[in-house]
Tab-separated table of C-alpha atoms in Angstrom:
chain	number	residue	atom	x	y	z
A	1	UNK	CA	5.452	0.012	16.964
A	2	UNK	CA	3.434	1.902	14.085
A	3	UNK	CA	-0.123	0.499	14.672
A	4	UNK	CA	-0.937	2.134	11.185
A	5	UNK	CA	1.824	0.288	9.549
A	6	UNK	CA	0.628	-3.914	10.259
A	7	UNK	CA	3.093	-5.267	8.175
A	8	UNK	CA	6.086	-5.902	11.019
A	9	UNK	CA	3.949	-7.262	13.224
A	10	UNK	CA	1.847	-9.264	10.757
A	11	UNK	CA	5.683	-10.854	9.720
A	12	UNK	CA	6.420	-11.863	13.220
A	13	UNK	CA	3.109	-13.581	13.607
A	14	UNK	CA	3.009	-15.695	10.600
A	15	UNK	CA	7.142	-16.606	11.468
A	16	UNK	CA	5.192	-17.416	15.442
A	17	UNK	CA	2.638	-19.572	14.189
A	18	UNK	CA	4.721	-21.116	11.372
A	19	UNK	CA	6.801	-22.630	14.326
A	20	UNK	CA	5.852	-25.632	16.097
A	21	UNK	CA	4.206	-25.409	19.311
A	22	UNK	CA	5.359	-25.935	22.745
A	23	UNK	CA	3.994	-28.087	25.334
A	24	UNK	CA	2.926	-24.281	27.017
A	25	UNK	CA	0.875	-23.308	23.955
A	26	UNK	CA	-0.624	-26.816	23.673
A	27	UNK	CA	-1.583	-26.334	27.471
A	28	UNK	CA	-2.853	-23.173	26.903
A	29	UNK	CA	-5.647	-24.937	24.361
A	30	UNK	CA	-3.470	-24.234	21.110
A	31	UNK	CA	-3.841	-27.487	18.411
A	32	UNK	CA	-1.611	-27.661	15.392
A	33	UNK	CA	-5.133	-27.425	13.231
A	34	UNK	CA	-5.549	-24.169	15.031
A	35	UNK	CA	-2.114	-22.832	14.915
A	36	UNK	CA	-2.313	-23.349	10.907
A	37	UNK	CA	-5.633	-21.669	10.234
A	38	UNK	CA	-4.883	-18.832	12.558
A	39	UNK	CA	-1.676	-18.511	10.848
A	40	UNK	CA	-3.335	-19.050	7.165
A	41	UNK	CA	-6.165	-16.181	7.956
A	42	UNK	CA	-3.007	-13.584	9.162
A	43	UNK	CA	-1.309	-14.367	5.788
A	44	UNK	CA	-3.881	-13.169	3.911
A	45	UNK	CA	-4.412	-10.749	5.377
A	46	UNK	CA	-0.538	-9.669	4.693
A	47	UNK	CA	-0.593	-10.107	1.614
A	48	UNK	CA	-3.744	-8.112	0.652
A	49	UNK	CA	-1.793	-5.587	2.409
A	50	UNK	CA	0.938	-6.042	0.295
A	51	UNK	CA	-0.634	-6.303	-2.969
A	52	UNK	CA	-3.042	-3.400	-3.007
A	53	UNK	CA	-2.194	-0.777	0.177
A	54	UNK	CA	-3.077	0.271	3.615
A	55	UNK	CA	-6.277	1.424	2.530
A	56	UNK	CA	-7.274	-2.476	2.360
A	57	UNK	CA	-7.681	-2.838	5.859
A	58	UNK	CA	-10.561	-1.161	6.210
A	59	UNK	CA	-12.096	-4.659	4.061
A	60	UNK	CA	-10.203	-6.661	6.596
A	61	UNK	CA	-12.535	-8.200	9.464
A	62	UNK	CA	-10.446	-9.893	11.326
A	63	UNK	CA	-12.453	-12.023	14.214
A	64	UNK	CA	-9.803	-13.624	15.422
A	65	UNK	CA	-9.895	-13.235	19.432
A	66	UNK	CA	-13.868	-14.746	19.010
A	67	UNK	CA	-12.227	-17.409	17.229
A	68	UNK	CA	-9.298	-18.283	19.892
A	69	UNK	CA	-12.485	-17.290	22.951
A	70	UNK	CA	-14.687	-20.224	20.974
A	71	UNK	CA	-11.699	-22.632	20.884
A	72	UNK	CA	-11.166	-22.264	24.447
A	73	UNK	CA	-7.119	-20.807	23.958
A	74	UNK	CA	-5.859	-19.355	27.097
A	75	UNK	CA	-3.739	-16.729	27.496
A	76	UNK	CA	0.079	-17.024	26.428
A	77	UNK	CA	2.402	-15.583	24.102
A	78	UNK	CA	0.476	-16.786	20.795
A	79	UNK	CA	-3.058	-15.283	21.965
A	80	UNK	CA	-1.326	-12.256	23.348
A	81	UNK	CA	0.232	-11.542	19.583
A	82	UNK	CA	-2.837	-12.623	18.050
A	83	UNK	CA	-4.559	-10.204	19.962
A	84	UNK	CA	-1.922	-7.220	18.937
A	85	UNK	CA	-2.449	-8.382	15.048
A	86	UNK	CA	-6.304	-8.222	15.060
A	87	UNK	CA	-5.751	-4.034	17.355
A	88	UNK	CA	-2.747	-3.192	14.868
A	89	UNK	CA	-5.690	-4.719	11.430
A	90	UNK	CA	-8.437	-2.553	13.296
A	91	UNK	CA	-6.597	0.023	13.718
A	92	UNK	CA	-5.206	0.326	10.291
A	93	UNK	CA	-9.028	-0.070	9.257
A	94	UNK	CA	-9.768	3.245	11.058
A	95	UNK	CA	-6.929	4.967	9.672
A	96	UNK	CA	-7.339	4.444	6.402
């Protein structure tokens, strides 16, 4: 995967989080409230991506592992591809 490119990954994560959650996310401390703004806050971010270029990423602050640490979400599929979305936006940041 082309960390300087977000825009795969950023697909598959909204298309994640869009889907309902399992009784393993909801035991890993995922809510449906959280799963929706998580999923809101990615989508913007893909679509100022979209709209006006690479070189918008380096505006983008995503903070979304301190937001999953302060909910309490334990590790599992949706934190580990939250986690690769917020590297892949930081590291588009620094490219840019």
């Amino acid at each position: 995967m082309d960390l300087t490119h977000p825009l795969p990954l950023l697909n598959e994560a909204v298309a994640a989080l869009k889907a309902p959650l399992t009784e393993e996310d909801r035991n890993q401390g995922w809510t449906d409230d959280l799963r929706r703004e998580i999923q809101e806050e990615i989508s913007l971010s893909r679509s100022a991506l979209r709209r006006h270029g690479l070189a918008t990423a380096r505006y983008l602050r995503p903070r979304l592992e301190e937001w999953l640490d302060k909910e309490g979400v334990g590790p599992g599929r949706l934190r580990s591809l939250v986690s690769q979305v917020q590297g892949c936006l930081e590291t588009a940041a620094g490219s840019a």
